[in-house]
């Protein structure tokens, strides 16, 4: 019996039974080995068919591009100074050239306050009442407060009269409880509250009971240093009908104003921020910037201490540029599409540049070259001299060397590439634009001839591939693409040959498996028989030795 590489078979008999058994098994394995070789060759053939299919799909990709009108309509744009402007053009537009000058870019309207020491500095100050005790009597005689409520053009006067010797709390109660401080529905209009300023002075704050963030809820009262009303700021943008109104309480800081503006649901499209200019003194400024460029988005403000920066003194916020001497103004610097049909302009900075728009023939050229290269790669693969079929040490045999079907397919494809599109065509075949047939069967393109054809008569090249029904020209693009579509389809030549080879391979693998199982079973039996033979011969040898010892003993006794 054999255990790993050590065998005991033959020890008993003294015969090399294991070697005899191995030689017999090797002889009987010849058929299986032959089938395994055939299976390896079939797998190599299948791999080659798959490679052929991949090459065909590469050719099809180029042929498809050459059959689509959109691929011949692509344009290319050149801008002499791309720092001035960027330009893109839609496919299919006519070639054109123009000179362009960017006079000024569209700008955001910007407003800015004077500098302050800190962003927490107060923008709407609290009053200097001089009252440090909230229980102090304020009025020294009868007093009437005429509080103005509402928009400037339709204000209501709320008159509240009080006696002498009243404290701030008592005055606030009188205002809050006055019958005059009500609308027709009995709802309170103005709220009075006692507040303490940061420096410990007390005063009465007047605010709208409804919040104050509208023109109709503005509150004002003047003439009393211990009473101060909220102030209402107004921010509008030229393209919006309704301004934003915000009520600011005394003591509101610059940072709080910026937050109120940005968080308001009525924000018309402006952004407030506190910037640090880096100045050694008073570096913080409140800025207000429109969210879009141009005059339509110019900001107007009311009751807010800011000065206009961009757009000051009526300086235009619109972009201004000229095309071939004709001036244009636009709200934005980007995506300007209404000057030249099919052309999109983006302004970058002031200056002059020239723009050229022409048909993009480079991609068409690349597709034609790719079509020819694809055919040559396919031919090389089928002939067997492709780099895919070589190893560093030896040249492999070509599994498709005598494959008539593949050879015929390549021949038909070559004939299609050199076929005529029609006698009425300006360029009748690919040969007219540089295609050449070489002695080894490959194709090549004279790029100088191709470049000249594309430059001098691009429409004729288009007609060669797309066809022209009016002149009876059949497009080579569709013809080649349709032919390869048939080849790579589920019922095409390559798929059919691959399926047939895979079917044969599956049968071979099944036969190999069955034959191997049968062989192993046979030699399991034969091994058992050889073991029995070895044991039997060992017994015979033992008996022979015993008889010989008896004979030897008998002879010795006679002597």
Coordinates of C-alpha atoms in Angstrom, one line a residue:
X1 CA 0.0 0.0 0.0
X2 CA 1.1 3.6 -0.6
X3 CA 1.2 6.3 2.1
X4 CA 2.3 9.6 0.7
X5 CA 5.5 9.0 -1.2
X6 CA 6.4 5.8 0.8
X7 CA 5.0 2.5 -0.4
X8 CA 5.0 -1.0 1.3
X9 CA 3.6 -2.7 -1.8
X10 CA 6.1 -5.3 -3.0
X11 CA 8.0 -5.7 0.3
X12 CA 6.5 -9.2 0.9
X13 CA 7.1 -10.5 -2.7
X14 CA 10.3 -8.6 -3.4
X15 CA 8.8 -7.4 -6.6
X16 CA 8.4 -3.7 -7.6
X17 CA 4.6 -4.1 -7.8
X18 CA 4.0 -0.3 -7.2
X19 CA 6.0 0.6 -10.3
X20 CA 4.2 -2.0 -12.3
X21 CA 0.8 -0.6 -11.1
X22 CA 1.9 3.0 -11.9
X23 CA 3.0 2.1 -15.4
X24 CA -0.3 0.3 -16.0
X25 CA -2.3 3.3 -14.7
X26 CA -0.3 5.7 -16.8
X27 CA -0.9 3.7 -20.0
X28 CA -4.7 3.6 -19.2
X29 CA -4.7 7.4 -18.5
X30 CA -3.6 8.2 -22.1
X31 CA -7.2 8.7 -23.3
X32 CA -8.0 11.0 -20.3
X33 CA -4.8 13.0 -20.9
X34 CA -5.7 13.5 -24.5
X35 CA -9.1 14.7 -23.6
X36 CA -7.6 17.1 -21.0
X37 CA -5.3 18.5 -23.7
X38 CA -8.3 19.0 -26.0
X39 CA -10.2 20.7 -23.2
X40 CA -7.3 23.1 -22.6
X41 CA -7.2 23.9 -26.3
X42 CA -11.0 24.5 -26.3
X43 CA -10.7 26.9 -23.3
X44 CA -8.0 28.8 -25.1
X45 CA -10.2 29.0 -28.1
X46 CA -13.1 30.3 -26.0
X47 CA -10.9 32.9 -24.4
X48 CA -9.8 34.0 -27.9
X49 CA -13.5 34.3 -29.0
X50 CA -14.2 36.4 -26.0
X51 CA -11.2 38.6 -26.9
X52 CA -12.6 38.9 -30.5
X53 CA -15.9 40.0 -29.0
X54 CA -14.2 42.6 -27.0
X55 CA -12.3 43.9 -30.0
X56 CA -15.6 44.0 -32.0
X57 CA -17.2 46.1 -29.2
X58 CA -14.3 48.6 -29.4
X59 CA -14.8 48.9 -33.2
X60 CA -18.6 49.2 -32.6
X61 CA -18.0 52.1 -30.2
X62 CA -16.1 54.1 -32.9
X63 CA -18.6 53.1 -35.6
X64 CA -21.5 54.2 -33.4
X65 CA -20.0 57.6 -32.9
X66 CA -19.5 57.9 -36.6
X67 CA -23.2 57.1 -37.2
X68 CA -24.6 59.7 -34.9
X69 CA -25.2 63.2 -36.2
X70 CA -24.7 64.7 -32.8
X71 CA -21.0 63.6 -32.8
X72 CA -20.4 65.6 -36.0
X73 CA -22.1 68.8 -34.5
X74 CA -19.7 69.3 -31.7
X75 CA -18.0 72.7 -31.5
X76 CA -14.7 73.9 -30.0
X77 CA -14.1 77.3 -28.6
X78 CA -10.9 79.2 -28.3
X79 CA -10.5 82.4 -26.2
X80 CA -7.3 84.3 -26.6
X81 CA -7.3 85.5 -23.0
X82 CA -9.2 83.1 -20.7
X83 CA -8.6 85.4 -17.7
X84 CA -11.0 87.9 -19.3
X85 CA -13.9 85.6 -20.1
X86 CA -14.8 82.0 -20.6
X87 CA -17.1 81.0 -23.5
X88 CA -18.9 77.7 -24.3
X89 CA -20.9 77.0 -27.4
X90 CA -23.8 74.5 -28.1
X91 CA -23.2 71.8 -30.6
X92 CA -24.4 72.5 -34.1
X93 CA -24.1 76.3 -34.1
X94 CA -22.4 78.0 -37.0
X95 CA -18.7 78.8 -36.8
X96 CA -18.1 82.4 -35.9
X97 CA -15.4 84.8 -34.5
X98 CA -15.9 87.9 -32.5
X99 CA -13.9 90.5 -30.5
X100 CA -15.0 91.1 -26.9
X101 CA -14.3 93.7 -24.3
X102 CA -15.3 93.5 -20.7
X103 CA -15.7 97.1 -19.5
X104 CA -16.9 96.3 -16.0
X105 CA -18.2 93.3 -14.1
X106 CA -21.5 93.1 -12.4
X107 CA -21.1 93.8 -8.7
X108 CA -23.0 93.2 -5.5
X109 CA -24.5 96.3 -3.9
X110 CA -22.7 96.9 -0.5
X111 CA -23.4 99.2 2.4
X112 CA -21.1 99.7 5.4
X113 CA -21.1 101.4 8.8
X114 CA -18.3 103.5 10.2
X115 CA -15.8 101.5 12.3
X116 CA -16.4 100.6 16.0
X117 CA -14.1 99.1 18.6
X118 CA -16.2 95.9 19.1
X119 CA -19.0 94.0 17.4
X120 CA -20.8 94.2 20.7
X121 CA -20.9 97.9 20.6
X122 CA -24.4 99.5 20.7
X123 CA -25.8 100.7 17.4
X124 CA -29.0 102.2 19.0
X125 CA -28.2 103.7 22.3
X126 CA -30.2 103.7 25.5
X127 CA -31.2 107.1 26.9
X128 CA -29.3 109.1 29.5
X129 CA -32.1 109.4 32.0
X130 CA -30.1 110.2 35.1
X131 CA -32.5 108.0 37.1
X132 CA -30.6 105.5 39.3
X133 CA -33.5 104.6 41.6
X134 CA -36.5 103.1 39.9
X135 CA -38.7 104.1 42.9
X136 CA -37.8 107.8 42.4
X137 CA -40.7 110.2 41.5
X138 CA -40.2 111.4 38.0
X139 CA -43.1 113.8 37.2
X140 CA -43.2 117.1 39.0
X141 CA -46.5 118.1 37.6
X142 CA -49.3 117.0 35.3
X143 CA -47.8 115.6 32.1
X144 CA -49.2 114.4 28.7
X145 CA -47.3 111.9 26.4
X146 CA -48.3 112.0 22.7
X147 CA -47.0 108.7 21.4
X148 CA -47.0 108.3 17.6
X149 CA -48.0 104.8 16.4
X150 CA -48.1 103.5 12.8
X151 CA -46.6 104.4 9.4
X152 CA -45.5 108.0 8.8
X153 CA -48.4 108.7 6.4
X154 CA -51.1 107.3 8.7
X155 CA -49.9 107.7 12.2
X156 CA -52.2 107.5 15.2
X157 CA -51.5 109.7 18.3
X158 CA -51.8 107.9 21.6
X159 CA -52.2 110.7 24.3
X160 CA -51.6 109.6 27.9
X161 CA -51.9 112.1 30.7
X162 CA -50.5 111.6 34.2
X163 CA -50.2 113.6 37.4
X164 CA -47.2 114.6 39.4
X165 CA -45.0 112.5 41.7
X166 CA -45.2 109.3 39.6
X167 CA -42.4 106.7 39.4
X168 CA -41.4 105.0 36.1
X169 CA -43.4 101.9 37.0
X170 CA -46.5 104.1 37.6
X171 CA -46.0 106.0 34.3
X172 CA -45.6 102.6 32.4
X173 CA -48.8 101.3 34.0
X174 CA -50.6 104.5 33.0
X175 CA -49.5 104.0 29.4
X176 CA -50.3 100.3 29.2
X177 CA -53.8 100.8 30.8
X178 CA -54.8 103.9 28.8
X179 CA -58.0 103.6 26.8
X180 CA -56.3 105.6 24.1
X181 CA -53.7 102.8 23.8
X182 CA -56.1 100.4 22.0
X183 CA -57.2 99.7 18.5
X184 CA -60.9 99.4 17.4
X185 CA -60.9 95.8 18.7
X186 CA -59.6 96.8 22.1
X187 CA -56.1 95.3 21.5
X188 CA -53.2 97.1 23.1
X189 CA -51.0 99.1 20.6
X190 CA -48.0 100.1 22.6
X191 CA -46.2 98.3 25.5
X192 CA -44.3 100.4 28.1
X193 CA -41.7 98.6 30.3
X194 CA -39.1 99.8 32.8
X195 CA -35.6 98.9 31.7
X196 CA -32.1 99.4 33.3
X197 CA -29.2 100.4 31.0
X198 CA -25.7 99.0 31.3
X199 CA -24.6 102.0 33.3
X200 CA -27.3 101.5 35.9
X201 CA -29.8 104.1 34.7
X202 CA -33.5 103.4 34.5
X203 CA -35.9 104.4 31.7
X204 CA -39.2 103.5 30.1
X205 CA -39.0 101.5 26.8
X206 CA -41.9 101.9 24.4
X207 CA -42.4 99.1 21.9
X208 CA -45.2 97.8 19.6
X209 CA -47.4 95.2 21.4
X210 CA -47.4 93.2 18.1
X211 CA -43.6 93.1 17.7
X212 CA -43.0 96.2 15.6
X213 CA -41.5 94.5 12.5
X214 CA -43.8 96.3 10.1
X215 CA -44.3 99.9 8.9
X216 CA -47.7 100.0 10.5
X217 CA -46.3 99.2 14.0
X218 CA -43.7 101.9 14.3
X219 CA -43.5 103.7 17.7
X220 CA -42.0 107.1 18.4
X221 CA -42.0 109.7 21.2
X222 CA -39.6 112.6 21.7
X223 CA -39.0 115.2 24.3
X224 CA -38.5 113.0 27.4
X225 CA -35.0 111.9 28.4
X226 CA -36.4 109.0 30.5
X227 CA -38.6 107.5 27.8
X228 CA -37.3 106.0 24.6
X229 CA -39.2 104.0 21.9
X230 CA -37.9 101.2 19.8
X231 CA -36.7 102.3 16.4
X232 CA -37.7 100.6 13.1
X233 CA -35.2 100.1 10.3
X234 CA -36.2 99.5 6.7
X235 CA -34.3 97.4 4.1
X236 CA -35.5 96.9 0.6
X237 CA -34.1 95.5 -2.7
X238 CA -35.0 96.9 -6.1
X239 CA -36.5 93.7 -7.4
X240 CA -38.8 93.2 -4.3
X241 CA -42.0 95.1 -3.8
X242 CA -42.2 94.6 0.0
X243 CA -39.4 96.0 2.2
X244 CA -38.2 94.3 5.4
X245 CA -38.9 96.2 8.6
X246 CA -37.2 95.3 11.9
X247 CA -37.7 96.9 15.3
X248 CA -34.6 97.5 17.3
X249 CA -34.8 98.0 21.1
X250 CA -32.5 100.6 22.8
X251 CA -29.2 98.9 23.5
X252 CA -29.2 96.7 20.4
X253 CA -25.6 95.9 19.3
X254 CA -24.0 95.8 15.8
X255 CA -23.8 92.0 16.1
X256 CA -27.4 91.7 17.1
X257 CA -28.6 93.8 14.2
X258 CA -26.7 91.5 11.8
X259 CA -28.3 88.4 13.3
X260 CA -31.8 90.0 13.2
X261 CA -31.4 90.8 9.5
X262 CA -30.1 87.4 8.5
X263 CA -32.7 85.5 10.5
X264 CA -35.7 87.5 9.4
X265 CA -38.4 85.6 7.4
X266 CA -38.9 88.9 5.5
X267 CA -35.3 89.2 4.4
X268 CA -35.5 90.5 0.8
X269 CA -32.2 88.8 -0.2
X270 CA -29.4 90.6 1.6
X271 CA -26.7 89.4 3.9
X272 CA -25.5 91.3 7.0
X273 CA -22.1 90.6 8.5
X274 CA -19.6 92.1 11.0
X275 CA -16.2 92.4 9.3
X276 CA -12.8 93.1 10.9
X277 CA -10.9 95.5 8.6
X278 CA -7.7 95.1 10.5
X279 CA -7.5 98.8 11.3
X280 CA -5.6 99.6 14.5
X281 CA -8.6 101.7 15.7
X282 CA -12.3 100.9 15.3
X283 CA -11.8 97.9 13.0
X284 CA -15.3 96.4 13.2
X285 CA -17.9 97.4 10.6
X286 CA -21.5 96.3 9.9
X287 CA -21.9 95.4 6.2
X288 CA -24.9 94.7 4.1
X289 CA -24.6 93.0 0.8
X290 CA -27.1 92.0 -1.8
X291 CA -27.3 88.3 -2.5
X292 CA -27.2 88.9 -6.3
X293 CA -25.3 91.2 -8.6
X294 CA -26.7 94.0 -10.7
X295 CA -29.0 97.0 -10.6
X296 CA -32.1 94.9 -10.1
X297 CA -30.7 93.9 -6.7
X298 CA -29.7 97.3 -5.4
X299 CA -30.4 97.8 -1.7
X300 CA -32.1 100.8 -0.1
X301 CA -32.1 101.3 3.6
X302 CA -33.9 103.5 6.2
X303 CA -33.0 104.5 9.7
X304 CA -29.7 102.5 9.7
X305 CA -26.4 104.3 9.9
X306 CA -24.7 102.7 6.8
X307 CA -23.1 104.3 3.8
X308 CA -23.2 102.8 0.3
X309 CA -19.9 101.4 -1.0
X310 CA -20.4 99.4 -4.2
X311 CA -22.9 101.4 -6.3
X312 CA -22.4 104.7 -4.4
X313 CA -23.4 107.9 -6.2
X314 CA -25.4 106.0 -8.8
X315 CA -22.4 104.0 -10.0
X316 CA -23.9 101.1 -12.1
X317 CA -23.9 97.6 -10.6
X318 CA -24.5 95.9 -13.9
X319 CA -21.9 94.2 -16.0
X320 CA -21.0 96.1 -19.2
X321 CA -19.3 94.5 -22.1
X322 CA -19.1 94.8 -25.9
X323 CA -19.2 92.3 -28.7
X324 CA -17.7 93.5 -32.0
X325 CA -18.3 97.1 -30.7
X326 CA -21.9 96.7 -29.7
X327 CA -22.4 97.4 -25.9
X328 CA -24.4 95.2 -23.6
X329 CA -25.4 95.4 -20.0
X330 CA -26.4 92.5 -17.8
X331 CA -27.3 91.9 -14.2
X332 CA -24.9 89.0 -13.8
X333 CA -21.4 88.0 -14.9
X334 CA -22.2 84.3 -15.4
X335 CA -24.3 82.3 -17.8
X336 CA -25.0 85.1 -20.3
X337 CA -26.9 83.3 -23.1
X338 CA -29.0 86.0 -24.7
X339 CA -26.3 87.8 -26.7
X340 CA -25.2 85.2 -29.3
X341 CA -27.6 82.3 -29.9
X342 CA -26.1 79.0 -28.6
X343 CA -23.2 80.7 -26.9
X344 CA -22.7 81.1 -23.1
X345 CA -20.4 83.8 -21.8
X346 CA -18.9 84.2 -18.3
X347 CA -17.2 87.4 -17.5
X348 CA -14.1 87.2 -15.3
X349 CA -12.4 90.6 -15.4
X350 CA -12.1 93.8 -17.4
X351 CA -10.1 93.6 -20.5
X352 CA -10.1 92.6 -24.2
X353 CA -10.1 89.2 -25.8
X354 CA -11.1 87.5 -29.0
X355 CA -13.2 84.4 -29.4
X356 CA -13.3 81.7 -32.1
X357 CA -16.0 79.1 -32.4
X358 CA -15.6 76.3 -35.0
X359 CA -16.6 72.7 -35.6
X360 CA -14.7 70.3 -33.5
X361 CA -13.2 67.9 -36.1
X362 CA -10.6 66.4 -33.6
X363 CA -13.1 64.0 -32.1
X364 CA -14.3 62.9 -35.5
X365 CA -10.6 62.3 -36.5
X366 CA -10.0 60.3 -33.3
X367 CA -13.1 58.1 -34.0
X368 CA -11.9 57.4 -37.6
X369 CA -8.4 56.5 -36.3
X370 CA -9.9 54.4 -33.5
X371 CA -12.0 52.5 -36.1
X372 CA -8.9 51.6 -38.1
X373 CA -6.8 50.7 -35.1
X374 CA -9.7 48.5 -33.8
X375 CA -9.8 46.6 -37.1
X376 CA -6.0 46.1 -37.0
X377 CA -6.1 44.8 -33.5
X378 CA -8.9 42.4 -34.4
X379 CA -6.9 41.2 -37.5
X380 CA -3.8 40.7 -35.4
X381 CA -5.7 38.6 -32.8
X382 CA -7.3 36.4 -35.4
X383 CA -4.0 35.9 -37.3
X384 CA -2.3 35.0 -34.0
X385 CA 0.4 37.6 -34.0
X386 CA -1.3 39.8 -31.3
X387 CA 0.6 40.6 -28.2
X388 CA -2.3 39.0 -26.3
X389 CA -1.2 35.6 -27.7
X390 CA 2.5 35.8 -26.9
X391 CA 4.5 34.9 -23.8
X392 CA 8.0 36.2 -22.9
X393 CA 9.5 32.7 -23.4
X394 CA 7.8 31.2 -26.4
X395 CA 5.3 31.9 -29.1
X396 CA 2.0 30.2 -28.5
X397 CA 0.0 28.4 -31.2
X398 CA -2.9 30.4 -32.6
X399 CA -6.2 28.7 -31.6
X400 CA -7.9 30.4 -34.5
X401 CA -5.2 29.6 -37.1
X402 CA -7.5 27.4 -39.2
X403 CA -10.8 29.0 -38.1
X404 CA -12.5 29.7 -41.4
X405 CA -15.4 31.5 -39.7
X406 CA -13.2 34.0 -37.9
X407 CA -11.1 34.5 -41.0
X408 CA -14.2 35.1 -43.1
X409 CA -15.6 37.6 -40.6
X410 CA -12.4 39.7 -40.7
X411 CA -12.4 39.6 -44.5
X412 CA -16.0 40.8 -44.6
X413 CA -15.3 43.5 -42.2
X414 CA -12.3 44.7 -44.2
X415 CA -14.5 44.8 -47.4
X416 CA -17.0 46.9 -45.5
X417 CA -14.4 49.4 -44.4
X418 CA -13.1 49.8 -48.0
X419 CA -16.6 49.8 -49.6
X420 CA -18.1 52.7 -51.4
X421 CA -20.8 55.0 -50.0
X422 CA -22.1 55.9 -53.5
X423 CA -20.9 57.3 -56.8
X424 CA -22.6 60.6 -56.1
X425 CA -20.6 61.3 -52.9
X426 CA -17.8 63.8 -52.9
X427 CA -15.8 61.3 -50.8
X428 CA -16.9 57.9 -52.1
X429 CA -15.0 55.8 -49.6
X430 CA -12.6 55.9 -46.7
X431 CA -9.9 55.7 -49.2
X432 CA -10.7 59.2 -50.4
X433 CA -9.9 60.6 -46.9
X434 CA -6.7 58.7 -46.4
X435 CA -7.5 55.0 -45.8
X436 CA -4.8 52.6 -47.2
X437 CA -4.7 48.8 -47.5
X438 CA -1.3 47.4 -46.6
X439 CA 0.3 44.2 -47.9
X440 CA 0.0 42.4 -44.6
X441 CA -3.8 42.9 -44.7
X442 CA -3.8 45.7 -42.1
X443 CA -5.3 49.2 -42.7
X444 CA -3.7 52.5 -42.1
X445 CA -4.7 56.2 -42.4
X446 CA -2.7 58.9 -44.0
X447 CA -3.3 61.6 -41.4
X448 CA -2.3 64.5 -43.6
X449 CA -4.9 63.4 -46.2
X450 CA -7.5 63.0 -43.4
X451 CA -6.7 66.4 -41.9
X452 CA -7.0 68.1 -45.3
X453 CA -10.4 66.4 -45.9
X454 CA -11.7 67.5 -42.5
X455 CA -10.5 71.1 -42.9
X456 CA -11.4 71.6 -46.6
X457 CA -14.8 69.8 -46.8
X458 CA -16.1 68.7 -43.5
X459 CA -19.6 68.4 -44.8
X460 CA -18.5 65.8 -47.3
X461 CA -16.8 63.8 -44.5
X462 CA -20.1 64.0 -42.6
X463 CA -22.0 62.8 -45.7
X464 CA -19.6 59.9 -46.1
X465 CA -20.5 58.5 -42.6
X466 CA -24.0 59.7 -42.1
X467 CA -25.2 59.4 -45.7
X468 CA -27.4 61.8 -47.7
X469 CA -30.8 60.7 -48.9
X470 CA -31.1 63.5 -51.4
X471 CA -27.9 62.4 -53.3
X472 CA -28.3 58.7 -52.7
X473 CA -25.2 58.4 -50.4
X474 CA -25.4 55.6 -47.9
X475 CA -23.6 56.3 -44.7
X476 CA -20.7 54.1 -43.8
X477 CA -21.3 54.8 -40.1
X478 CA -24.6 53.0 -40.0
X479 CA -23.4 50.2 -42.3
X480 CA -20.4 49.4 -40.1
X481 CA -22.3 49.8 -36.9
X482 CA -25.2 47.6 -38.0
X483 CA -22.8 44.9 -39.3
X484 CA -20.9 44.7 -36.0
X485 CA -24.1 44.8 -34.0
X486 CA -25.1 41.6 -35.9
X487 CA -21.7 40.1 -35.2
X488 CA -21.9 40.7 -31.4
X489 CA -25.6 39.9 -31.0
X490 CA -26.8 36.8 -29.1
X491 CA -27.2 35.0 -32.5
X492 CA -24.1 36.5 -34.1
X493 CA -21.1 34.5 -35.4
X494 CA -18.9 35.0 -32.4
X495 CA -21.5 34.1 -29.9
X496 CA -22.5 31.0 -32.0
X497 CA -18.9 29.8 -32.2
X498 CA -18.4 30.5 -28.5
X499 CA -21.5 28.6 -27.5
X500 CA -20.5 25.6 -29.7
X501 CA -17.0 25.5 -28.2
X502 CA -18.4 25.8 -24.6
X503 CA -20.8 22.9 -25.3
X504 CA -18.0 20.7 -26.5
X505 CA -15.9 21.7 -23.5
X506 CA -18.7 20.8 -21.1
X507 CA -19.0 17.4 -22.7
X508 CA -15.3 16.9 -22.6
X509 CA -15.1 17.9 -18.9
X510 CA -18.0 15.5 -18.2
X511 CA -16.2 12.7 -20.1
X512 CA -13.0 13.4 -18.3
X513 CA -14.7 13.3 -14.9
X514 CA -16.5 10.0 -15.7
X515 CA -13.3 8.4 -17.1
X516 CA -11.3 9.5 -14.2
X517 CA -13.8 8.1 -11.7
X518 CA -13.8 4.8 -13.6
X519 CA -10.0 4.7 -13.8
X520 CA -9.7 5.4 -10.1
X521 CA -12.2 2.7 -9.2
X522 CA -10.5 0.2 -11.4
X523 CA -7.1 0.8 -9.9
X524 CA -8.4 0.8 -6.4
X525 CA -9.6 -2.8 -7.2
X526 CA -6.3 -3.6 -8.9
X527 CA -4.3 -2.2 -6.0
X528 CA -6.2 -4.5 -3.6
X529 CA -5.5 -7.5 -5.9
X530 CA -1.8 -6.5 -6.0
X531 CA -1.7 -6.4 -2.2
X532 CA -3.2 -9.9 -2.1
X533 CA -0.7 -11.1 -4.7
X534 CA 2.2 -9.6 -2.6
X535 CA 0.9 -11.3 0.5
X536 CA 0.5 -14.7 -1.4
X537 CA 4.0 -14.6 -2.9
X538 CA 5.4 -13.6 0.6
X539 CA 3.7 -16.8 2.0
X540 CA 5.2 -18.9 -0.8
X541 CA 8.6 -17.4 -0.2
X542 CA 8.3 -18.1 3.5
X543 CA 7.3 -21.8 2.8
X544 CA 10.1 -22.1 0.3
X545 CA 12.6 -20.9 2.9
X546 CA 11.2 -23.3 5.5
X547 CA 11.5 -26.3 3.1
X548 CA 15.0 -25.2 2.2
X549 CA 16.0 -25.1 5.8
X550 CA 14.7 -28.7 6.3
X551 CA 16.6 -29.9 3.3
X552 CA 19.7 -28.1 4.5
X553 CA 19.3 -29.6 7.9
X554 CA 18.8 -33.1 6.5
X555 CA 21.9 -32.8 4.3
X556 CA 23.9 -31.6 7.2
X557 CA 22.9 -34.5 9.4
X558 CA 23.8 -37.0 6.6
X559 CA 27.2 -35.5 6.3

